[in-house]
Amino acid sequence: MEFGDFAVRFRPVIRAELDWGRLADVEAGVRMETVTGGTARRCLAGLFTVWYADARGADSSWNSPGSRPLRVGSAGRTLPSWPEDRRRAVDALARGYAEASRPVPLTLPTYRVGEDCHVLLDGNRRAVAAHRAGRDVELTLWALTGPVCEGILPDLRHYAAPLG
């Protein structure tokens, strides 16, 4: 898969502050991965969101001192401090997913920051809602591969050191 294909498909919807020009200059790669069954649910839970928690466990911004990125599987811990629009959207999506009779299909753009470590570039609400609904998912990741530096995406500064 080519970077240009990724850009055509996802640039209109990704609001993250990606430096698209720099990604093209470094010839970022793209790898598409499809995961199903129980493995998909575990993979979904392990994806990093672009949502953060402060030292008290409250919702925070990426650049607040001491903030740490949240994984899909643990993002709900900060729910009481979420902005109202996020809470409503996630709740509505989760209700819809819970009523699904088939696995929930999720196609998500990510940035690969390690062997099995991805940061969501879009679809955070859908991903967290699907996980909260407890349903099986059919997960398709379109993973960008490139330098892990905040010049590409400011959030990547959190991934320079190993994460627990």
mmCIF file of C-alpha atoms in Angstrom:
data_model
loop_
_atom_site.group_PDB
_atom_site.id
_atom_site.type_symbol
_atom_site.label_atom_id
_atom_site.label_comp_id
_atom_site.label_asym_id
_atom_site.label_seq_id
_atom_site.Cartn_x
_atom_site.Cartn_y
_atom_site.Cartn_z
ATOM 1 C CA MET A 1 0.000 0.000 0.000
ATOM 2 C CA GLU A 2 1.236 3.464 -0.867
ATOM 3 C CA PHE A 3 1.230 6.584 1.288
ATOM 4 C CA GLY A 4 -0.741 8.399 -1.432
ATOM 5 C CA ASP A 5 -3.579 5.876 -1.099
ATOM 6 C CA PHE A 6 -3.671 6.482 2.656
ATOM 7 C CA ALA A 7 -3.695 10.260 2.150
ATOM 8 C CA VAL A 8 -6.546 10.139 -0.384
ATOM 9 C CA ARG A 9 -8.655 7.956 1.885
ATOM 10 C CA PHE A 10 -7.974 9.533 5.283
ATOM 11 C CA ARG A 11 -6.671 13.111 4.908
ATOM 12 C CA PRO A 12 -10.199 14.564 4.690
ATOM 13 C CA VAL A 13 -11.214 12.973 8.029
ATOM 14 C CA ILE A 14 -8.053 13.007 10.151
ATOM 15 C CA ARG A 15 -8.062 16.057 12.403
ATOM 16 C CA ALA A 16 -4.815 15.133 14.178
ATOM 17 C CA GLU A 17 -1.992 17.559 13.454
ATOM 18 C CA LEU A 18 -0.118 15.285 11.052
ATOM 19 C CA ASP A 19 2.573 16.914 8.939
ATOM 20 C CA TRP A 20 1.441 15.383 5.637
ATOM 21 C CA GLY A 21 4.271 17.001 3.673
ATOM 22 C CA ARG A 22 6.930 15.602 5.991
ATOM 23 C CA LEU A 23 5.333 12.158 5.841
ATOM 24 C CA ALA A 24 5.544 12.278 2.055
ATOM 25 C CA ASP A 25 9.186 13.469 2.234
ATOM 26 C CA VAL A 26 10.228 10.564 4.481
ATOM 27 C CA GLU A 27 8.310 8.152 2.259
ATOM 28 C CA ALA A 28 6.099 6.920 5.074
ATOM 29 C CA GLY A 29 4.857 3.416 4.553
ATOM 30 C CA VAL A 30 1.391 2.044 5.085
ATOM 31 C CA ARG A 31 0.503 -1.423 6.223
ATOM 32 C CA MET A 32 -3.068 -2.652 6.268
ATOM 33 C CA GLU A 33 -3.925 -5.249 8.911
ATOM 34 C CA THR A 34 -7.239 -7.030 9.417
ATOM 35 C CA VAL A 35 -7.914 -8.688 12.762
ATOM 36 C CA THR A 36 -11.014 -10.699 13.685
ATOM 37 C CA GLY A 37 -12.345 -12.761 16.569
ATOM 38 C CA GLY A 38 -11.065 -12.477 20.124
ATOM 39 C CA THR A 39 -7.732 -11.189 18.871
ATOM 40 C CA ALA A 40 -9.497 -8.158 17.366
ATOM 41 C CA ARG A 41 -11.058 -7.204 20.692
ATOM 42 C CA ARG A 42 -7.683 -7.429 22.478
ATOM 43 C CA CYS A 43 -6.010 -5.457 19.692
ATOM 44 C CA LEU A 44 -8.719 -2.783 19.889
ATOM 45 C CA ALA A 45 -8.295 -2.467 23.679
ATOM 46 C CA GLY A 46 -4.546 -1.958 23.244
ATOM 47 C CA LEU A 47 -4.701 0.865 20.707
ATOM 48 C CA PHE A 48 -3.681 4.259 22.033
ATOM 49 C CA THR A 49 -6.187 7.085 21.682
ATOM 50 C CA VAL A 50 -5.317 10.745 21.308
ATOM 51 C CA TRP A 51 -7.016 11.265 24.670
ATOM 52 C CA TYR A 52 -4.970 11.820 27.798
ATOM 53 C CA ALA A 53 -5.222 11.612 31.569
ATOM 54 C CA ASP A 54 -3.467 13.712 34.160
ATOM 55 C CA ALA A 55 -1.900 12.369 37.356
ATOM 56 C CA ARG A 56 -5.320 12.335 39.082
ATOM 57 C CA GLY A 57 -6.835 10.287 36.236
ATOM 58 C CA ALA A 58 -8.908 13.143 34.823
ATOM 59 C CA ASP A 59 -9.207 14.048 31.152
ATOM 60 C CA SER A 60 -6.252 16.133 30.042
ATOM 61 C CA SER A 61 -4.616 17.481 26.884
ATOM 62 C CA TRP A 62 -1.605 15.993 25.123
ATOM 63 C CA ASN A 63 0.651 18.859 26.118
ATOM 64 C CA SER A 64 -0.313 19.185 29.788
ATOM 65 C CA PRO A 65 2.568 18.412 32.157
ATOM 66 C CA GLY A 66 2.370 14.822 33.345
ATOM 67 C CA SER A 67 -0.364 13.820 30.912
ATOM 68 C CA ARG A 68 -0.255 10.278 29.587
ATOM 69 C CA PRO A 69 -2.011 8.724 26.602
ATOM 70 C CA LEU A 70 -4.922 6.381 27.220
ATOM 71 C CA ARG A 71 -5.545 3.066 25.536
ATOM 72 C CA VAL A 72 -8.993 2.291 24.122
ATOM 73 C CA GLY A 73 -9.550 -0.310 26.847
ATOM 74 C CA SER A 74 -8.901 2.127 29.682
ATOM 75 C CA ALA A 75 -10.160 5.420 28.245
ATOM 76 C CA GLY A 76 -13.484 5.057 30.049
ATOM 77 C CA ARG A 77 -11.765 5.575 33.400
ATOM 78 C CA THR A 78 -11.699 9.297 32.639
ATOM 79 C CA LEU A 79 -15.371 9.373 31.560
ATOM 80 C CA PRO A 80 -16.589 11.613 34.419
ATOM 81 C CA SER A 81 -14.243 14.368 33.242
ATOM 82 C CA TRP A 82 -14.865 14.025 29.494
ATOM 83 C CA PRO A 83 -16.274 16.945 27.558
ATOM 84 C CA GLU A 84 -20.057 16.521 27.262
ATOM 85 C CA ASP A 85 -20.038 16.149 23.461
ATOM 86 C CA ARG A 86 -17.529 13.275 23.646
ATOM 87 C CA ARG A 87 -19.480 11.500 26.371
ATOM 88 C CA ARG A 88 -22.759 11.791 24.449
ATOM 89 C CA ALA A 89 -21.218 10.612 21.189
ATOM 90 C CA VAL A 90 -19.499 7.609 22.770
ATOM 91 C CA ASP A 91 -22.643 6.648 24.696
ATOM 92 C CA ALA A 92 -24.824 6.860 21.571
ATOM 93 C CA LEU A 93 -22.378 4.845 19.486
ATOM 94 C CA ALA A 94 -21.982 2.238 22.238
ATOM 95 C CA ARG A 95 -25.761 1.779 22.458
ATOM 96 C CA GLY A 96 -25.947 1.251 18.704
ATOM 97 C CA TYR A 97 -23.026 -1.188 18.696
ATOM 98 C CA ALA A 98 -24.505 -3.148 21.622
ATOM 99 C CA GLU A 99 -27.625 -3.807 19.537
ATOM 100 C CA ALA A 100 -25.653 -5.120 16.553
ATOM 101 C CA SER A 101 -26.246 -8.751 15.669
ATOM 102 C CA ARG A 102 -22.870 -9.086 13.929
ATOM 103 C CA PRO A 103 -19.322 -8.054 14.808
ATOM 104 C CA VAL A 104 -18.846 -4.293 14.565
ATOM 105 C CA PRO A 105 -16.723 -3.381 11.529
ATOM 106 C CA LEU A 106 -14.096 -0.734 12.345
ATOM 107 C CA THR A 107 -11.666 0.713 9.825
ATOM 108 C CA LEU A 108 -9.168 2.894 11.661
ATOM 109 C CA PRO A 109 -6.141 4.916 10.557
ATOM 110 C CA THR A 110 -3.229 4.620 12.984
ATOM 111 C CA TYR A 111 0.409 5.578 13.384
ATOM 112 C CA ARG A 112 2.645 2.666 14.286
ATOM 113 C CA VAL A 113 4.922 3.552 17.206
ATOM 114 C CA GLY A 114 6.180 0.051 17.960
ATOM 115 C CA GLU A 115 5.814 -3.560 16.854
ATOM 116 C CA ASP A 116 2.270 -3.948 18.168
ATOM 117 C CA CYS A 117 1.707 -0.373 19.273
ATOM 118 C CA HIS A 118 -0.549 2.012 17.376
ATOM 119 C CA VAL A 119 -1.893 5.523 17.977
ATOM 120 C CA LEU A 120 -5.345 6.202 16.547
ATOM 121 C CA LEU A 121 -5.390 9.095 14.106
ATOM 122 C CA ASP A 122 -9.176 9.055 13.727
ATOM 123 C CA GLY A 123 -12.058 7.008 15.094
ATOM 124 C CA ASN A 124 -11.288 7.386 18.803
ATOM 125 C CA ARG A 125 -14.969 7.716 19.679
ATOM 126 C CA ARG A 126 -15.966 4.746 17.519
ATOM 127 C CA ALA A 127 -13.164 2.590 18.916
ATOM 128 C CA VAL A 128 -13.904 3.391 22.569
ATOM 129 C CA ALA A 129 -17.648 2.962 22.005
ATOM 130 C CA ALA A 130 -17.182 -0.447 20.360
ATOM 131 C CA HIS A 131 -14.986 -1.578 23.236
ATOM 132 C CA ARG A 132 -17.443 -0.276 25.849
ATOM 133 C CA ALA A 133 -20.315 -2.056 24.061
ATOM 134 C CA GLY A 134 -18.540 -5.375 24.630
ATOM 135 C CA ARG A 135 -19.243 -6.579 21.109
ATOM 136 C CA ASP A 136 -16.949 -8.526 18.816
ATOM 137 C CA VAL A 137 -15.259 -6.365 16.200
ATOM 138 C CA GLU A 138 -13.810 -6.803 12.736
ATOM 139 C CA LEU A 139 -10.836 -4.487 12.913
ATOM 140 C CA THR A 140 -8.999 -3.107 9.893
ATOM 141 C CA LEU A 141 -6.011 -0.914 10.700
ATOM 142 C CA TRP A 142 -4.376 1.274 8.091
ATOM 143 C CA ALA A 143 -1.081 1.827 9.878
ATOM 144 C CA LEU A 144 1.316 4.598 8.876
ATOM 145 C CA THR A 145 4.951 3.765 9.495
ATOM 146 C CA GLY A 146 7.502 6.516 9.739
ATOM 147 C CA PRO A 147 9.695 8.317 12.244
ATOM 148 C CA VAL A 148 8.348 8.455 15.786
ATOM 149 C CA CYS A 149 8.920 12.143 16.371
ATOM 150 C CA GLU A 150 6.733 15.037 17.374
ATOM 151 C CA GLY A 151 7.628 16.868 14.151
ATOM 152 C CA ILE A 152 5.383 14.364 12.347
ATOM 153 C CA LEU A 153 2.621 14.480 14.968
ATOM 154 C CA PRO A 154 2.895 16.368 18.290
ATOM 155 C CA ASP A 155 1.346 13.424 20.194
ATOM 156 C CA LEU A 156 4.320 11.228 19.248
ATOM 157 C CA ARG A 157 6.453 12.914 21.891
ATOM 158 C CA HIS A 158 4.756 10.536 24.373
ATOM 159 C CA TYR A 159 6.153 7.477 22.591
ATOM 160 C CA ALA A 160 9.867 8.260 22.649
ATOM 161 C CA ALA A 161 10.177 6.313 25.935
ATOM 162 C CA PRO A 162 8.784 2.818 26.510
ATOM 163 C CA LEU A 163 5.180 2.697 27.719
ATOM 164 C CA GLY A 164 3.717 0.379 30.321
#
